[in-house]
CSV table of C-alpha atoms in Angstrom, one decimal:
chain,number,residue,atom,x,y,z
A,110,MET,CA,93.7,111.3,97.9
A,111,THR,CA,90.6,111.4,99.6
A,112,ASN,CA,88.0,109.3,98.7
A,113,PRO,CA,89.3,107.5,96.0
A,114,ARG,CA,87.0,106.0,93.2
A,115,ILE,CA,88.2,102.1,93.5
A,116,GLY,CA,86.4,100.1,91.7
A,117,VAL,CA,86.5,95.6,93.0
A,118,VAL,CA,87.5,93.3,90.0
A,119,GLY,CA,85.9,90.6,90.8
A,120,ILE,CA,82.5,88.2,90.8
A,121,PRO,CA,79.3,89.9,92.0
A,122,GLY,CA,77.4,88.1,94.5
A,123,LYS,CA,80.4,86.0,95.3
A,124,TRP,CA,81.8,86.5,98.8
A,125,SER,CA,85.1,88.2,99.0
A,126,THR,CA,84.2,89.7,96.3
A,127,GLU,CA,81.3,92.0,98.1
A,128,VAL,CA,83.5,91.8,101.4
A,129,LEU,CA,86.1,94.1,100.2
A,130,ALA,CA,83.7,96.4,98.2
A,131,ASP,CA,82.1,96.7,101.6
A,132,ALA,CA,85.2,97.8,103.4
A,133,ILE,CA,85.9,100.3,100.1
A,134,GLU,CA,82.0,101.4,100.4
A,135,GLN,CA,82.3,102.2,103.9
A,136,ARG,CA,85.4,103.8,104.1
A,137,THR,CA,85.1,106.0,101.0
A,138,GLY,CA,81.8,105.8,100.4
A,139,PHE,CA,81.9,104.8,96.8
A,140,ARG,CA,81.2,101.2,95.3
A,141,ALA,CA,82.2,99.5,92.1
A,142,VAL,CA,82.1,95.9,91.6
A,143,ILE,CA,83.6,94.8,87.9
A,144,ASP,CA,82.9,91.7,86.3
A,145,LEU,CA,85.5,91.6,83.9
A,146,GLN,CA,83.7,89.1,81.4
A,147,ARG,CA,80.8,92.7,80.7
A,148,VAL,CA,84.0,95.1,79.9
A,149,SER,CA,84.2,96.0,76.2
A,150,LEU,CA,87.4,97.9,75.3
A,151,ASP,CA,86.7,100.8,72.1
A,152,LEU,CA,90.2,101.4,70.7
A,153,ALA,CA,89.5,104.7,68.6
A,154,SER,CA,88.2,106.1,71.9
A,155,GLY,CA,90.3,104.1,74.6
A,156,ARG,CA,86.9,103.2,76.3
A,157,LEU,CA,87.1,100.5,78.9
A,158,GLU,CA,83.1,100.7,79.3
A,159,HIS,CA,81.0,99.0,82.1
A,160,ASP,CA,78.2,98.5,83.0
A,161,GLY,CA,77.5,101.9,81.1
A,162,ARG,CA,80.7,103.4,83.6
A,163,ASP,CA,84.2,104.2,82.1
A,164,ILE,CA,86.2,102.3,84.6
A,165,GLY,CA,89.6,104.5,82.8
A,166,GLU,CA,88.2,107.2,84.9
A,167,LEU,CA,88.8,105.5,88.4
A,168,ASP,CA,91.6,106.2,91.0
A,169,ALA,CA,92.3,102.5,91.5
A,170,LEU,CA,91.5,98.8,91.2
A,171,ILE,CA,92.0,96.3,93.4
A,172,VAL,CA,91.3,93.1,91.3
A,173,LYS,CA,89.7,90.1,93.3
A,174,LYS,CA,88.9,88.1,91.0
A,175,ILE,CA,89.8,87.9,86.8
A,176,SER,CA,87.3,84.5,86.6
A,177,ALA,CA,85.9,82.1,88.4
A,178,GLU,CA,88.4,79.3,86.9
A,179,TYR,CA,92.1,80.0,85.6
A,180,SER,CA,92.0,79.3,81.5
A,181,PRO,CA,94.1,80.7,78.4
A,182,ALA,CA,91.4,83.3,78.4
A,183,THR,CA,92.1,84.9,81.9
A,184,LEU,CA,95.4,85.9,80.3
A,185,ASP,CA,93.5,87.9,77.6
A,186,ARG,CA,91.3,89.9,80.5
A,187,LEU,CA,94.6,90.8,82.8
A,188,GLU,CA,94.8,92.5,78.4
A,189,LEU,CA,92.1,95.0,79.6
A,190,LEU,CA,93.1,95.6,82.8
A,191,ARG,CA,97.0,96.7,81.7
A,192,MET,CA,94.5,99.6,78.8
A,193,ALA,CA,93.4,100.4,82.5
A,194,GLU,CA,97.1,101.0,83.2
A,195,ALA,CA,97.7,102.4,80.3
A,196,ARG,CA,94.7,105.1,81.6
A,197,GLY,CA,96.1,106.4,84.5
A,198,VAL,CA,94.0,103.9,87.0
A,199,ARG,CA,96.1,102.5,89.2
A,200,VAL,CA,95.5,98.7,89.7
A,201,PHE,CA,96.5,96.1,92.1
A,202,SER,CA,98.0,93.8,92.4
A,203,GLY,CA,99.2,95.0,88.5
A,204,PRO,CA,98.4,92.7,85.4
A,205,GLU,CA,101.8,92.5,84.1
A,206,LYS,CA,102.7,90.5,87.8
A,207,MET,CA,99.4,89.3,88.5
A,208,ARG,CA,100.5,87.6,84.4
A,209,GLY,CA,103.2,85.2,85.6
A,210,LEU,CA,100.7,83.2,88.4
A,211,ILE,CA,97.5,82.4,86.4
A,212,ASN,CA,100.1,79.7,84.2
A,213,ARG,CA,100.8,76.9,86.9
A,214,LEU,CA,104.2,76.0,85.3
A,215,ASP,CA,104.6,79.6,84.7
A,216,GLY,CA,104.7,80.4,88.4
A,217,THR,CA,106.4,76.9,89.3
A,218,LEU,CA,109.6,77.9,87.2
A,219,THR,CA,110.0,81.4,88.9
A,220,LEU,CA,109.4,79.6,92.4
A,221,HIS,CA,112.6,76.8,91.6
A,222,GLN,CA,114.8,79.9,90.1
A,223,ALA,CA,114.4,81.2,93.5
A,224,GLY,CA,115.6,78.0,95.3
A,225,ILE,CA,112.0,77.4,97.1
A,226,PRO,CA,111.3,73.7,98.0
A,227,MET,CA,108.5,72.4,95.9
A,228,PRO,CA,107.3,68.9,95.9
A,229,GLU,CA,109.7,66.8,92.7
A,230,THR,CA,107.9,68.1,89.7
A,231,LEU,CA,107.5,66.9,85.7
A,232,ILE,CA,106.9,69.1,83.0
A,233,THR,CA,106.4,66.8,79.7
A,234,GLU,CA,104.0,66.3,76.7
A,235,ASP,CA,106.0,62.7,76.0
A,236,LEU,CA,103.7,60.6,77.3
A,237,ASP,CA,106.7,58.2,78.3
A,238,SER,CA,108.4,60.5,80.4
A,239,ALA,CA,105.3,61.3,82.7
A,240,CYS,CA,104.3,56.5,83.0
A,241,ARG,CA,107.9,57.0,84.0
A,242,ALA,CA,107.6,59.4,86.4
A,243,VAL,CA,104.8,57.9,88.4
A,244,GLN,CA,106.6,54.5,88.2
A,245,ARG,CA,109.1,56.7,90.5
A,246,TYR,CA,107.3,58.3,92.8
A,247,GLY,CA,104.8,56.6,93.3
A,248,GLU,CA,102.2,58.2,93.4
A,249,ALA,CA,101.5,61.5,91.2
A,250,VAL,CA,99.5,64.6,91.9
A,251,PHE,CA,98.3,65.7,87.4
A,252,LYS,CA,97.9,69.4,87.4
A,253,PRO,CA,96.2,71.5,85.1
A,254,LEU,CA,98.2,74.9,84.9
A,255,PHE,CA,95.1,76.6,84.9
A,256,SER,CA,92.8,75.6,87.2
A,257,THR,CA,92.8,76.6,90.7
A,258,LYS,CA,91.0,75.1,94.0
A,259,ALA,CA,92.6,71.9,92.5
A,260,ARG,CA,89.8,71.5,89.9
A,261,GLY,CA,90.7,69.2,87.8
A,262,MET,CA,93.5,67.4,88.9
A,263,GLY,CA,94.2,63.9,90.5
A,264,VAL,CA,95.9,61.3,91.0
A,265,ILE,CA,97.6,58.5,89.4
A,266,SER,CA,99.4,55.7,91.5
A,267,ALA,CA,102.1,53.6,90.3
A,268,ASP,CA,100.6,50.6,92.2
A,269,GLN,CA,98.8,49.1,89.1
A,270,PRO,CA,99.4,47.4,85.4
A,271,GLU,CA,101.7,49.7,83.6
A,272,GLU,CA,98.8,49.8,80.9
A,273,MET,CA,95.7,50.4,83.1
A,274,LEU,CA,98.6,52.8,83.9
A,275,ARG,CA,99.6,54.1,80.3
A,276,ALA,CA,95.9,54.5,80.0
A,277,GLU,CA,94.8,57.3,83.1
A,278,VAL,CA,97.9,59.6,81.4
A,279,ALA,CA,96.6,59.6,78.4
A,280,ALA,CA,93.0,60.5,79.5
A,281,PHE,CA,94.4,63.2,81.4
A,282,GLN,CA,96.6,64.2,78.4
A,283,ARG,CA,93.8,64.6,76.2
A,284,ASP,CA,92.0,67.6,78.3
A,285,ASN,CA,95.5,68.7,78.9
A,286,PRO,CA,98.1,68.5,77.0
A,287,MET,CA,101.8,69.5,78.7
A,288,LEU,CA,101.5,67.3,81.3
A,289,TYR,CA,102.5,68.8,85.0
A,290,LEU,CA,102.5,66.5,87.4
A,291,GLN,CA,104.2,65.9,91.5
A,292,ARG,CA,104.8,62.8,93.8
A,293,ARG,CA,102.5,62.9,95.9
A,294,VAL,CA,102.8,64.4,99.5
A,295,GLU,CA,101.4,62.4,103.0
A,296,LEU,CA,100.5,66.3,104.9
A,297,PRO,CA,100.4,66.3,108.5
A,298,GLY,CA,96.4,66.1,108.0
A,299,ARG,CA,96.9,70.2,106.8
A,300,ASP,CA,98.7,72.5,104.7
A,301,LEU,CA,99.6,76.2,105.7
A,302,GLY,CA,97.4,79.4,103.8
A,303,MET,CA,100.1,82.5,104.2
A,304,VAL,CA,98.7,85.5,104.1
A,305,PHE,CA,101.6,88.7,102.8
A,306,VAL,CA,99.6,93.0,101.7
A,307,GLY,CA,102.1,94.6,100.3
A,308,GLY,CA,104.8,92.0,100.5
A,309,HIS,CA,104.8,91.9,104.2
A,310,TYR,CA,103.8,88.9,106.8
A,311,LEU,CA,100.2,89.0,107.8
A,312,GLY,CA,99.0,85.7,109.4
A,313,THR,CA,98.9,82.3,108.8
A,314,TYR,CA,95.4,79.8,108.7
A,315,ALA,CA,95.5,75.7,108.2
A,316,ARG,CA,93.6,73.7,106.1
A,317,VAL,CA,92.8,70.3,107.2
A,318,PRO,CA,90.7,67.4,105.4
A,319,GLN,CA,87.0,67.0,106.1
A,320,ASP,CA,87.9,63.6,108.3
A,321,GLY,CA,90.8,62.3,106.3
A,322,ALA,CA,88.0,61.7,103.2
A,323,SER,CA,89.6,63.9,100.4
A,324,TRP,CA,93.4,64.3,99.4
A,325,ASN,CA,93.7,67.4,98.9
A,326,THR,CA,92.6,70.2,102.3
A,327,THR,CA,90.9,72.5,99.8
A,328,ILE,CA,87.5,73.9,100.3
A,329,HIS,CA,86.9,72.9,96.9
A,330,SER,CA,86.7,69.6,98.2
A,331,GLY,CA,85.1,69.6,101.8
A,332,GLY,CA,88.4,70.4,104.1
A,333,ARG,CA,88.1,73.4,106.7
A,334,TYR,CA,89.9,76.5,108.0
A,335,GLU,CA,91.7,76.3,111.5
A,336,ALA,CA,93.8,78.8,113.4
A,337,PHE,CA,98.3,78.1,112.7
A,338,THR,CA,101.0,80.1,114.5
A,339,PRO,CA,104.3,79.6,112.6
A,340,ASP,CA,107.5,79.8,113.5
A,341,ALA,CA,110.2,82.0,112.0
A,342,SER,CA,111.7,79.9,109.7
A,343,LEU,CA,108.1,79.2,107.8
A,344,ILE,CA,107.5,82.7,107.7
A,345,ASP,CA,110.9,83.2,106.1
A,346,LEU,CA,110.4,80.6,103.4
A,347,ALA,CA,106.9,82.0,102.8
A,348,THR,CA,108.0,85.2,102.6
A,349,ARG,CA,111.4,84.2,100.3
A,350,ALA,CA,108.3,82.0,98.0
A,351,GLN,CA,106.4,85.4,97.7
A,352,ALA,CA,109.2,87.7,96.7
A,353,PRO,CA,109.5,87.0,93.2
A,354,PHE,CA,106.1,88.3,92.4
A,355,GLY,CA,105.8,91.5,93.7
A,356,LEU,CA,102.0,91.4,94.7
A,357,ASP,CA,99.8,93.3,96.6
A,358,PHE,CA,98.7,90.7,98.5
A,359,THR,CA,98.8,86.7,98.4
A,360,THR,CA,98.9,84.0,100.2
A,361,VAL,CA,101.4,81.2,100.1
A,362,ASP,CA,100.3,77.4,100.1
A,363,VAL,CA,102.7,75.5,102.7
A,364,ALA,CA,103.3,72.2,103.8
A,365,GLU,CA,105.4,70.5,106.3
A,366,THR,CA,106.5,67.1,105.2
A,367,PRO,CA,109.0,64.8,107.0
A,368,ASP,CA,111.9,66.2,105.2
A,369,GLY,CA,111.3,69.7,105.7
A,370,PRO,CA,108.7,72.3,104.3
A,371,ILE,CA,107.4,72.9,100.7
A,372,VAL,CA,105.8,75.4,98.5
A,373,PHE,CA,102.8,74.5,96.5
A,374,GLU,CA,102.4,78.1,94.6
A,375,VAL,CA,101.9,81.4,95.5
A,376,SER,CA,98.1,83.4,94.6
A,377,ALA,CA,97.5,84.9,92.3
A,378,PHE,CA,95.0,86.6,94.6
A,379,GLY,CA,94.4,84.9,97.7
A,380,GLY,CA,91.1,84.2,99.2
A,381,PHE,CA,90.0,86.8,102.3
A,382,ARG,CA,87.9,83.8,104.3
A,383,GLY,CA,90.6,81.7,105.2
A,384,ALA,CA,92.0,84.4,106.7
A,385,LEU,CA,89.4,85.4,108.9
A,386,GLU,CA,87.8,82.1,109.7
A,387,GLY,CA,91.3,80.8,110.9
A,388,ALA,CA,93.4,83.3,112.3
A,389,GLY,CA,90.8,85.8,112.3
A,390,ILE,CA,92.3,88.5,110.4
A,391,ASP,CA,90.6,90.8,108.1
A,392,ALA,CA,92.1,90.8,104.8
A,393,ALA,CA,90.2,92.9,103.1
A,394,GLY,CA,90.9,96.0,106.0
A,395,ALA,CA,94.5,95.5,106.0
A,396,TYR,CA,94.4,95.1,102.1
A,397,LEU,CA,92.3,98.0,101.5
A,398,ASP,CA,94.9,100.5,103.8
A,399,HIS,CA,97.2,98.6,101.7
A,400,VAL,CA,95.7,100.8,99.0
A,401,LEU,CA,95.0,103.3,100.1
A,402,SER,CA,98.6,104.7,101.6
A,403,GLN,CA,99.5,103.5,97.8
A,404,LEU,CA,97.2,106.4,96.5
């Protein structure tokens, strides 16, 4: 297909969205950044309108970001992309594939069923069970089912009076009825983002906390990117972790521990900045090469 019309589903003005749109425009001469919050679906006509354009007439959509933060509403936006597919638009990655990673619980269960090592995890609505797990773990990271970049997460320690521990867990549960908690893992000063395009390994970067100031390494919490070269066993682990999801582009979050490597999560979208700044990889360009090869 010569000069396909490829739109970017993302957040206008955000770095990764604009970098991908720039790459597409340079290669094809076409540019369209589509904010799903501004898309309307008219079922009578089947028209998917964004700023006067029917995106159902495009050749393809590359999904960089559906919303700034994950929420159940994010799943509703995936339905709009499903309608685009029904109109014949190629969507990368497909909405059904992304659906399994928007909700943290869904993605966790898929990884567990694939035999991928993860931190010890408890999922429950029972407050007593959650408190007992914190006492077993010593420290637990509580995670919302819908979040990105560690937003909304918190650490609760067993090293406090039981009534205070219970109060902390109850406070978290007020906004998160289904509790998801993991044993806090001591990281070796970094965790890894392992990048895949079309299921093929592209490279790895490390996230390092700012002077050890945070319990997590996310850039949102002040971390920074560095280069890292993994061994074959780490690449194999990340390859197996991303395989069940079948995404066109993703990063796998991996950490090395004294007991062996573990996977924190597979990203529904994956970022470009870490690959570029940490590993010198033009992930946006590599992703576009993959999409063009499929059209």
